[in-house]
Structures are given as C-alpha cells and as structure tokens.
Amino acid sequence: MDKFRIVGGKKLSGTVRVSGAKNAVLPILAAAPLLDGRMEITNAPHLSDIATLMRILSTVGVKCDREHSGRVWAEVSDPRSSTAPYSLVRTMRASFNLLGPMWARRGYAKVSLPGGCNIGHRPVDLHLKGLRALGARIRVEGGYVVAEGEPVGGRIYLGGSFGSTVLGTCNVLCAAVLAKGDTTIEGAAMEPEVQDLCHFLIACGAEIEGVGSHLLRVHGVKELKGASWKVIPDRIEAATLVIAGLITNSEILVEGLRPEHLSAVLDRFDAAGVRIEVGEDSIRTLPREGRIRPLDLTTYPYPGFPTDMQAQFMALLTLADGISVVTERIYPERFIHAAELTRMGALIRREGASAVIQGVERLSGAPVMASDLRASAALVLAGLVAEGITLVDRVYHIDRGYERIEEKLRSLGADVERVQE
Ligand code: EPU
C-alpha cells in the first residue's frame, strides 16, 4: 500500500496550478444517462474517484473514456442495463447519483445503497424523498434502491436540520429536467459544484431558473443533447494548497482558482492574521512575522465554511498562538484526523461536535494513518512543517481527490515521496 514519506521543515516557493473540481465532475458525469449524444468534460482531473464512476457508468450502458489531454467523454450505448452494483457503489457514494438520471431517462433504475462512510452517517433519505415527489415508485430490495415510473413535475423541499444536501439536490434536479411539467426545489444546495451542474444541464438544453440560490425552478424538457464542458476549478484543492504555503510560512502562488468560491475560507485566513494577496484568479501566500492567531470556525453549507476544508484548517490551527474551536455542523463525527494530528504533537480535545485546539510551537513527524480524503490532506500539510519524518499511510484516500498532490508539492520544493512499504 502506498505511503507518503515527508521530510518536514522545507520552505516552499514557486507557482502551482489548481485542477478541475472533482465534486463538479462527479455529478456532471453521473448525468450522462440523461443525454442523447456525447458529453465531454475538458479539464477533468486524473483521480481514482472519476475512474471509479467511469467504471460504474460502463456497467449501466454508458460508454466512456479518458483521453491523455484530460478530456473525459461519455455516451449512452445500451440503455437497457440499469443496475449499478454494490461492489462499485460502496466505494464511492457519488455513484448513487446515477439513480435520478437513469430513472428519468429510462423509467427504471436499480442502484445499490452506498452503505457506511468513514466521515460519519450519510443517509440518502432526501434523495429518495425528492425522487418520490417527482413520481418515482421506490422500493428497497436486497440493499438496492429500485425506482420505476414516469417523472412528473412537483414541489419539493430538500432542506434538513443541517442545511441542504449537495448530491441530493443534483440527483433530484437531474430527474426534474426531463420530468413532464414544472418542478420547484426549495432548500436546494447552492454550492458552486451544484451551480456547475445546472450550467452544464442548461448547455444540454435544460430549462432551470434560480441557479446559485436555494430555490430552483425547472421546466421539464423532452430531451437533452450532449455538450462539452469545462468544470470549475477545485476550490478545496486550491485552499489546501494555500494552506501548504501558509503552514510552511512560505511565499507561493496558487493560480487558476476562483476567489469568490472561497469567501468563508478567506475570512478565516483574515482572522488567523496570515498574509495573502488575492488576485483575480490566484492567491499568493506571504511569510508572516510571529505565530498564527487562534480562532473559532464552524462548518456550514455554502457560502459558509466548507466541511471539506475543516481538517486542513485544523492542521494550520495546531500551530496557533492560543486556543481555537472548530465545530462541525455537516458531519459531527468528521474528526478522525484530530487523533492522528495529536500523534504529531498537536493538542486537540474533542467536545461533542467540536474540537478544541491548544496551539503548540512545533509539530514532530510521526507515522500516521489517513482515514478519508480531507483527513489525509491535513496530515500531509502537518507533515510539511513537522520536525523530522512523517509517514502518511493509506494515501489511496488522497488519490481519490487530489491530482498528483505529491508532484505538485514537490514542484514547490517540498520533500514528499510516494513509497511502498
Ligand atoms: N443528508 C441527509 N440526508 C440525505 C443527504 C444528506 O441527512 O439524503 C445530510 C448528511 O448526513 C450531511 C448533510 O446532509 O449531514 C450534508 O450532506 P450532503 O448531502 O450535502 O453531502 P454529499 O452531497 O453526500 C458532498 C460532497 C462531500 C462534501 C459534502 C458537504 C461530493 C461528491 N461530495 O457530499 O465531499 O463533504 O457534499 O459539502 O460532492 C469530499 O470531497 O471529501 C467530500 C466528502
């Protein structure tokens, strides 16, 4: 199994470019069964999650391939095979998003329930509630969800006590675009990746109003054609790379990002007293005098602070000059990285859905275990500044969502190596 071996303490310098957003590619690619004709995504990152979704698509009669240039294309070849198997869906929850598109276009879909997840409880009840409101007859059978019937427009509230659901909104939206009549989705998620899916579907001929708000109005159309799409830059990768510059107190330029997608993160950088220069499509980190300021941070749905940046920001706060409190409002159990950071000398205490972090002056390298994608990124960031050697185990988690992260960090001067042990 691959590990990262990181020799900490190296200053970084230079420029690094952000890749296309994984979480935009996945729901867009999952929409392929809706389309008549070929779709393509021109700047898809090279990630194992995208390869997994392509494999699942091929099992449900969608041909797809990836070209060397990064272009991924998909086209329906056999609409009769509509079963997405457990063996693949359980490895990646986003594949549950084949349910809405397959059902809407084919009148039948059978998709495995994804099962457990190491960032906490992740139900799909709202996906099913939304599809039922559009006329789906849904039953659960042998661990699979079967959806049947013809989609018709409806009125749906998709909010919950936590806010809104990103993939749930995408799944239901994909059915609404081909439903007979009009649909209103209230409490829709407004994450940039949801907006990107909306814009892609509109390019395919869908009629959607309210993009980027909590209220989506959809006028169902009879068919959608394929389109070519350049997905938005990955805001989480961008902010992770910025923290690589900040945690090592270095000057680096992270380019090819959209600062307007990072307002809540930029606000917390400001509170931490770090030095950054925000350009039109870039962020430059600058060395600071003194230590990072402690702060409070709470994750919320967009435009709030993203849960997908919580672990990485916590790595930065382990070195703050005082006590910080990080609270998880999306996944209250998403704190496995806290225990691993403690193995590197951080002082972190769990209190319910919060972590209380007493900043320390230095971290020290240690063997640590990645538990999920963002937790692994946090451990790599901590390893960049820790004294000595950090060995991050199970880096297959990081390969799910960060394209060539070790190469990108090495190009900035970090001492990170992929090793097999
Ligand atoms: N929820 C329900 N019922 C549902 C769906 C969600 O109760 O039917 C709850 C969840 O348990 C959670 C909250 O709603 O408390 C928000 O979950 P959401 O549905 O928005 O998450 P998701 O759509 O399954 C996406 C990202 C995650 C990211 C979350 C939150 C993709 C492929 N995944 O998941 O990304 O953490 O939104 O922003 O887009 C990652 O990239 O590392 C990652 C986990």
Coordinates of C-alpha atoms and ligand atoms in Angstrom, one line a residue:
M1 CA 0.0 0.0 0.0
D2 CA 1.4 3.4 -0.9
K3 CA 2.5 5.9 1.8
F4 CA 3.9 9.4 1.7
R5 CA 7.2 10.0 3.3
I6 CA 7.5 13.6 4.1
V7 CA 10.6 15.4 5.5
G8 CA 9.2 18.4 7.2
G9 CA 10.6 21.9 7.6
K10 CA 11.3 22.8 3.9
K11 CA 10.3 26.3 2.8
L12 CA 8.2 26.3 -0.4
S13 CA 8.4 28.6 -3.3
G14 CA 7.0 28.9 -6.8
T15 CA 3.7 28.6 -8.6
V16 CA 1.2 25.8 -8.6
R17 CA -2.0 25.4 -10.7
V18 CA -5.3 24.1 -9.4
S19 CA -7.1 21.3 -11.2
G20 CA -10.7 20.9 -12.2
A21 CA -13.2 20.2 -9.3
K22 CA -13.7 16.6 -8.6
N23 CA -17.0 17.3 -6.9
A24 CA -18.2 19.1 -10.1
V25 CA -17.0 16.4 -12.4
L26 CA -18.8 13.6 -10.5
P27 CA -22.4 14.8 -10.6
I28 CA -21.9 16.1 -14.2
L29 CA -20.6 12.7 -15.4
A30 CA -23.3 10.9 -13.5
A31 CA -25.8 12.9 -15.6
A32 CA -24.6 11.1 -18.8
P33 CA -27.6 8.7 -18.9
L34 CA -29.9 11.7 -19.3
L35 CA -28.4 12.7 -22.6
D36 CA -29.0 11.9 -26.3
G37 CA -25.5 12.2 -27.7
R38 CA -22.0 12.5 -26.4
M39 CA -20.9 14.7 -23.5
E40 CA -17.4 15.7 -22.6
I41 CA -15.6 17.3 -19.8
T42 CA -12.4 19.0 -20.9
N43 CA -10.4 19.6 -17.7
A44 CA -11.3 16.6 -15.6
P45 CA -8.6 15.8 -13.1
H46 CA -6.9 12.5 -13.1
L47 CA -8.5 10.9 -9.9
S48 CA -9.4 7.5 -8.8
D49 CA -13.0 8.6 -7.9
I50 CA -13.6 9.7 -11.5
A51 CA -12.1 6.4 -12.8
T52 CA -14.5 4.5 -10.5
L53 CA -17.5 6.4 -11.7
M54 CA -16.5 5.7 -15.3
R55 CA -16.3 2.0 -14.5
I56 CA -19.8 2.1 -13.0
L57 CA -21.1 4.1 -16.0
S58 CA -19.9 1.3 -18.3
T59 CA -21.9 -1.2 -16.2
V60 CA -25.1 0.8 -16.8
G61 CA -24.7 1.0 -20.6
V62 CA -22.7 4.3 -20.9
K63 CA -19.5 4.1 -22.9
C64 CA -16.9 6.4 -21.6
D65 CA -13.2 7.1 -21.9
R66 CA -10.5 9.4 -20.8
E67 CA -8.0 11.0 -23.3
H68 CA -4.5 11.8 -22.5
S69 CA -5.3 15.5 -22.6
G70 CA -7.6 15.2 -19.6
R71 CA -10.8 15.1 -21.7
V72 CA -13.4 12.6 -20.4
W73 CA -16.3 11.7 -22.6
A74 CA -19.4 9.6 -22.1
E75 CA -22.2 8.4 -24.3
V76 CA -25.1 6.1 -23.8
S77 CA -24.6 2.8 -25.7
D78 CA -27.1 0.4 -24.1
P79 CA -30.0 2.0 -22.1
R80 CA -31.3 -1.5 -21.1
S81 CA -28.6 -2.2 -18.4
S82 CA -29.7 0.0 -15.5
T83 CA -28.2 -1.7 -12.4
A84 CA -25.3 -0.1 -10.6
P85 CA -23.7 -2.8 -8.4
Y86 CA -22.9 -2.7 -4.7
S87 CA -19.3 -3.8 -5.3
L88 CA -18.6 -0.4 -7.0
V89 CA -21.2 2.0 -5.5
R90 CA -20.0 1.2 -1.9
T91 CA -16.5 2.5 -2.9
M92 CA -17.9 5.9 -3.9
R93 CA -21.1 7.5 -2.7
A94 CA -21.4 9.9 -5.6
S95 CA -22.3 7.0 -7.9
F96 CA -25.7 6.9 -6.1
N97 CA -26.3 10.0 -8.3
L98 CA -26.9 7.7 -11.3
L99 CA -30.3 6.9 -9.8
G100 CA -32.1 10.2 -10.8
P101 CA -30.7 10.4 -14.4
M102 CA -31.2 6.7 -15.2
W103 CA -34.7 6.7 -13.8
A104 CA -35.7 9.9 -15.5
R105 CA -34.5 8.8 -18.9
R106 CA -35.3 5.1 -18.8
G107 CA -38.2 4.8 -16.4
Y108 CA -36.3 2.2 -14.4
A109 CA -33.1 2.3 -12.3
K110 CA -31.6 0.0 -9.8
V111 CA -28.7 1.4 -7.7
S112 CA -27.1 -0.1 -4.7
L113 CA -27.4 1.8 -1.4
P114 CA -23.8 3.1 -0.7
G115 CA -23.5 1.8 2.9
G116 CA -21.3 3.2 5.6
C117 CA -18.8 6.0 5.3
N118 CA -15.8 7.0 7.5
I119 CA -16.7 10.7 7.8
G120 CA -19.9 9.8 9.6
H121 CA -23.6 8.9 8.9
R122 CA -24.5 9.8 5.4
P123 CA -28.1 8.9 4.7
V124 CA -29.8 9.2 1.3
D125 CA -33.4 9.8 2.5
L126 CA -33.6 13.2 0.9
H127 CA -32.6 11.9 -2.5
L128 CA -35.4 9.4 -2.3
K129 CA -37.9 11.9 -0.9
G130 CA -37.2 14.2 -3.8
L131 CA -37.5 11.5 -6.4
R132 CA -40.7 10.2 -4.9
A133 CA -42.1 13.8 -5.1
L134 CA -41.4 13.6 -8.9
G135 CA -43.5 10.4 -9.2
A136 CA -40.8 7.7 -8.7
R137 CA -42.2 4.4 -7.2
I138 CA -39.3 3.5 -5.0
R139 CA -38.6 0.3 -3.1
V140 CA -35.5 -1.1 -1.3
E141 CA -34.7 -4.7 -2.2
G142 CA -31.6 -6.6 -1.3
G143 CA -29.6 -3.5 -0.5
Y144 CA -30.6 -1.8 -3.7
V145 CA -33.0 1.1 -4.5
V146 CA -35.3 0.4 -7.4
A147 CA -37.0 3.4 -9.0
E148 CA -39.8 3.0 -11.5
G149 CA -42.5 5.1 -13.2
E150 CA -42.5 8.3 -15.3
P151 CA -41.2 11.5 -13.8
V152 CA -43.7 14.3 -13.5
G153 CA -43.1 17.8 -12.1
G154 CA -43.6 18.5 -8.4
R155 CA -42.8 20.7 -5.5
I156 CA -40.0 19.5 -3.2
Y157 CA -38.4 20.8 0.0
L158 CA -34.8 19.4 0.2
G159 CA -33.6 21.2 3.3
G160 CA -32.8 19.4 6.6
S161 CA -31.6 20.4 10.1
F162 CA -28.0 20.6 8.7
G163 CA -29.0 22.9 5.8
S164 CA -29.1 21.4 2.4
T165 CA -27.8 18.3 0.5
V166 CA -25.4 18.8 -2.3
L167 CA -25.6 15.4 -4.1
G168 CA -29.3 15.1 -3.2
T169 CA -30.0 18.4 -5.0
C170 CA -28.1 17.1 -8.0
N171 CA -29.9 13.8 -8.1
V172 CA -33.3 15.3 -7.9
L173 CA -32.5 18.1 -10.3
C174 CA -31.3 15.6 -12.9
A175 CA -34.7 13.9 -12.8
A176 CA -36.7 17.1 -12.8
V177 CA -35.0 18.4 -16.1
L178 CA -36.7 15.5 -18.0
A179 CA -39.9 15.4 -16.0
K180 CA -43.3 16.2 -17.5
G181 CA -44.2 19.7 -16.2
D182 CA -42.6 22.1 -13.8
T183 CA -40.7 21.4 -10.6
T184 CA -39.8 23.7 -7.8
I185 CA -36.9 22.6 -5.5
E186 CA -36.8 24.6 -2.2
G187 CA -33.9 24.3 0.2
A188 CA -31.7 23.4 -2.8
A189 CA -27.9 23.3 -2.2
M190 CA -26.1 26.3 -3.8
E191 CA -22.5 25.0 -3.7
P192 CA -20.5 26.1 -6.8
E193 CA -20.5 22.5 -7.9
V194 CA -24.3 22.3 -7.9
Q195 CA -24.3 25.6 -10.0
D196 CA -21.8 24.0 -12.4
L197 CA -24.1 21.0 -12.9
C198 CA -27.0 23.4 -13.5
H199 CA -25.0 25.3 -16.1
F200 CA -23.9 22.1 -17.8
L201 CA -27.6 20.9 -18.0
I202 CA -28.6 24.2 -19.4
A203 CA -25.9 23.8 -22.1
C204 CA -27.5 20.4 -22.9
G205 CA -31.0 22.1 -23.3
A206 CA -32.4 22.0 -19.8
E207 CA -34.6 24.9 -18.5
I208 CA -33.5 25.8 -15.0
E209 CA -34.0 29.1 -13.2
G210 CA -32.6 30.3 -9.8
V211 CA -29.2 28.8 -10.3
G212 CA -27.0 29.7 -7.3
S213 CA -30.0 30.1 -5.0
H214 CA -31.9 27.9 -2.6
L215 CA -34.9 27.9 -5.0
L216 CA -34.6 26.1 -8.3
R217 CA -37.4 26.2 -10.8
V218 CA -37.2 23.6 -13.5
H219 CA -39.3 23.4 -16.7
G220 CA -39.1 19.8 -17.9
V221 CA -38.0 19.2 -21.5
K222 CA -38.5 16.2 -23.7
E223 CA -34.8 15.5 -24.4
L224 CA -31.3 16.8 -23.7
K225 CA -28.4 16.7 -26.1
G226 CA -24.7 16.2 -25.1
A227 CA -22.4 19.2 -24.5
S228 CA -18.7 19.9 -24.0
W229 CA -18.0 21.4 -20.6
K230 CA -15.0 22.9 -18.7
V231 CA -15.7 22.3 -15.0
I232 CA -14.9 25.0 -12.3
P233 CA -11.5 24.9 -10.5
D234 CA -11.4 22.8 -7.4
R235 CA -11.9 25.3 -4.5
I236 CA -10.9 22.7 -1.9
E237 CA -7.7 21.8 -3.6
A238 CA -7.0 25.5 -4.1
A239 CA -7.5 26.3 -0.4
T240 CA -5.4 23.2 0.6
L241 CA -2.5 24.4 -1.5
V242 CA -2.8 27.9 0.0
I243 CA -2.5 26.3 3.5
A244 CA 0.6 24.4 2.3
G245 CA 2.1 27.9 1.7
L246 CA 0.9 29.3 5.0
I247 CA 1.8 26.4 7.3
T248 CA 5.3 26.4 6.0
N249 CA 5.4 30.2 6.2
S250 CA 6.4 30.4 2.6
E251 CA 5.7 32.6 -0.5
I252 CA 3.9 30.6 -3.1
L253 CA 1.4 31.4 -5.8
V254 CA -1.7 29.2 -6.2
E255 CA -3.3 30.0 -9.6
G256 CA -6.3 29.0 -11.7
L257 CA -8.8 29.4 -8.8
R258 CA -12.0 31.4 -8.2
P259 CA -11.6 33.5 -5.1
E260 CA -15.3 34.2 -5.0
H261 CA -15.8 30.5 -4.2
L262 CA -13.6 30.8 -1.1
S263 CA -15.1 33.8 0.7
A264 CA -15.6 31.9 4.0
V265 CA -12.1 30.4 3.9
L266 CA -10.6 33.8 3.1
D267 CA -12.5 35.3 6.0
R268 CA -10.9 32.7 8.4
F269 CA -7.4 33.4 6.9
D270 CA -8.0 37.0 7.7
A271 CA -9.0 36.1 11.3
A272 CA -5.8 33.9 11.6
G273 CA -3.7 37.0 10.7
V274 CA -1.9 35.3 7.9
R275 CA -0.6 37.2 4.9
I276 CA -2.1 36.5 1.5
E277 CA -2.7 38.5 -1.7
V278 CA -5.9 37.6 -3.5
G279 CA -5.7 38.2 -7.3
E280 CA -8.4 37.7 -9.9
D281 CA -7.7 34.0 -10.2
S282 CA -4.9 33.4 -7.8
I283 CA -3.8 33.6 -4.2
R284 CA -0.2 34.4 -3.1
T285 CA 0.8 33.4 0.4
L286 CA 3.5 35.6 2.1
P287 CA 5.7 34.8 5.1
R288 CA 4.5 36.3 8.3
E289 CA 6.2 37.5 11.5
G290 CA 5.1 35.7 14.6
R291 CA 2.5 33.0 15.0
I292 CA -0.9 32.3 13.6
R293 CA -3.8 33.8 15.6
P294 CA -6.2 31.3 17.2
L295 CA -9.9 31.5 16.0
D296 CA -13.3 29.9 16.0
L297 CA -14.5 28.1 12.9
T298 CA -17.8 26.4 12.2
T299 CA -18.6 24.4 9.0
Y300 CA -21.9 25.2 7.2
P301 CA -23.3 24.6 3.7
Y302 CA -22.1 27.1 1.1
P303 CA -21.5 30.0 1.3
G304 CA -20.4 29.0 4.8
F305 CA -17.1 27.4 5.7
P306 CA -16.8 24.1 3.8
T307 CA -16.6 20.9 5.8
D308 CA -14.1 19.7 3.2
M309 CA -11.6 22.3 4.5
Q310 CA -12.1 21.6 8.2
A311 CA -9.3 19.1 8.6
Q312 CA -6.8 21.1 6.6
F313 CA -7.6 24.3 8.5
M314 CA -7.3 22.4 11.8
A315 CA -3.7 21.4 10.8
L316 CA -2.9 25.1 10.5
L317 CA -4.5 25.9 13.9
T318 CA -2.5 23.3 15.7
L319 CA 0.3 25.9 15.4
A320 CA -1.7 29.0 16.5
D321 CA -0.8 31.1 19.5
G322 CA -3.7 30.1 21.8
I323 CA -6.9 28.1 21.8
S324 CA -9.1 27.6 18.7
V325 CA -12.5 25.9 18.5
V326 CA -13.6 24.0 15.3
T327 CA -17.2 23.0 15.1
E328 CA -18.7 20.5 12.5
R329 CA -22.3 21.3 11.6
I330 CA -22.3 19.0 8.5
Y331 CA -20.6 15.8 9.7
P332 CA -20.4 15.9 13.5
E333 CA -18.1 12.8 13.6
R334 CA -15.6 14.1 11.0
F335 CA -12.7 14.3 13.4
I336 CA -10.6 11.2 12.9
H337 CA -7.7 13.4 11.8
A338 CA -7.6 15.1 15.2
A339 CA -6.4 11.9 16.9
E340 CA -3.7 11.5 14.2
L341 CA -2.6 15.1 14.5
T342 CA -2.2 14.5 18.2
R343 CA 0.3 11.8 17.3
M344 CA 2.4 14.6 15.8
G345 CA 2.4 16.7 18.9
A346 CA -0.9 18.7 18.4
L347 CA -3.0 19.3 21.5
I348 CA -6.6 18.6 20.5
R349 CA -9.6 17.7 22.6
R350 CA -13.0 16.6 21.3
E351 CA -16.1 18.1 22.8
G352 CA -19.2 16.7 21.0
A353 CA -19.3 18.2 17.5
S354 CA -16.3 20.5 18.3
A355 CA -12.6 20.2 18.6
V356 CA -10.7 22.4 21.0
I357 CA -7.2 23.0 19.8
Q358 CA -4.5 24.4 22.0
G359 CA -1.8 25.7 19.7
V360 CA 1.7 24.4 20.1
E361 CA 5.0 25.9 18.8
R362 CA 6.0 22.9 16.7
L363 CA 4.8 19.5 15.5
S364 CA 7.0 16.5 15.2
G365 CA 6.9 13.9 12.4
A366 CA 5.3 10.5 13.1
P367 CA 3.7 7.6 11.3
V368 CA 0.1 8.5 10.9
M369 CA -3.0 6.9 9.2
A370 CA -5.2 8.7 6.6
S371 CA -8.9 8.0 7.3
D372 CA -10.5 9.9 4.4
L373 CA -9.6 12.2 1.7
R374 CA -9.5 15.5 3.5
A375 CA -8.0 14.0 6.7
S376 CA -5.2 12.7 4.6
A377 CA -4.6 16.2 3.2
A378 CA -4.5 17.6 6.7
L379 CA -1.8 15.1 7.7
V380 CA 0.3 15.9 4.6
L381 CA 0.0 19.6 5.5
A382 CA 1.1 18.9 9.1
G383 CA 4.0 16.7 7.7
L384 CA 5.3 19.6 5.6
V385 CA 6.0 21.7 8.8
A386 CA 6.7 18.9 11.4
E387 CA 10.2 18.3 12.5
G388 CA 11.6 15.1 11.1
I389 CA 9.9 12.5 9.1
T390 CA 6.1 11.9 8.7
L391 CA 4.8 8.7 7.1
V392 CA 1.2 9.0 6.0
D393 CA -0.3 5.6 5.4
R394 CA -3.3 4.8 3.2
V395 CA -2.7 7.6 0.7
Y396 CA -5.2 5.9 -1.6
H397 CA -7.6 8.2 0.2
I398 CA -5.8 11.3 -1.1
D399 CA -5.6 9.9 -4.6
R400 CA -9.4 10.0 -4.7
G401 CA -9.5 13.8 -4.7
Y402 CA -6.1 15.4 -5.2
E403 CA -4.5 15.1 -8.6
R404 CA -0.7 14.3 -8.3
I405 CA -0.6 16.1 -4.9
E406 CA 2.9 14.9 -4.2
E407 CA 4.2 16.1 -7.5
K408 CA 2.5 19.5 -7.1
L409 CA 4.1 19.9 -3.6
R410 CA 7.5 18.7 -4.8
S411 CA 7.4 21.3 -7.6
L412 CA 7.1 23.9 -4.8
G413 CA 10.2 22.4 -3.1
A414 CA 8.5 20.1 -0.5
D415 CA 10.3 16.9 0.3
V416 CA 7.4 14.4 -0.3
E417 CA 7.9 11.0 -1.8
R418 CA 5.4 8.2 -2.6
V419 CA 6.9 5.0 -1.1
Q420 CA 5.7 1.4 -1.0
E421 CA 6.2 -0.4 2.3
Ligands
EPU1 N1 -28.0 14.3 4.5 C1 -29.2 13.7 4.9 N2 -30.0 13.0 4.0 C2 -29.7 12.9 2.7 C3 -28.5 13.6 2.2 C4 -27.7 14.2 3.2 O1 -29.5 13.8 6.1 O2 -30.4 12.3 2.0 C5 -27.2 15.0 5.4 C6 -25.8 14.5 5.6 O3 -25.8 13.4 6.5 C7 -25.0 15.6 6.0 C8 -25.6 16.8 5.2 O4 -26.9 16.3 4.8 O5 -25.1 15.9 7.4 C9 -24.9 17.3 4.0 O6 -24.6 16.2 3.2 P1 -24.6 16.4 1.6 O7 -25.7 15.5 1.1 O8 -24.6 17.8 1.2 O9 -23.2 15.7 1.2 P2 -23.0 14.9 -0.1 O10 -23.7 15.6 -1.2 O11 -23.2 13.5 0.0 C10 -21.0 16.4 -0.9 C11 -19.5 16.2 -1.2 C12 -18.7 15.9 0.0 C13 -19.0 17.1 1.0 C14 -20.5 17.3 1.2 C15 -20.8 18.6 2.0 C16 -19.4 15.2 -3.5 C17 -19.1 14.1 -4.3 N3 -19.3 15.0 -2.2 O12 -21.4 15.1 -0.4 O13 -17.4 15.9 -0.3 O14 -18.3 16.9 2.2 O15 -21.1 17.5 -0.1 O16 -20.3 19.7 1.4 O17 -19.7 16.3 -4.0 C18 -15.1 15.3 -0.2 O18 -14.9 15.8 -1.3 O19 -14.2 15.0 0.6 C19 -16.5 15.1 0.3 C20 -16.8 14.2 1.3

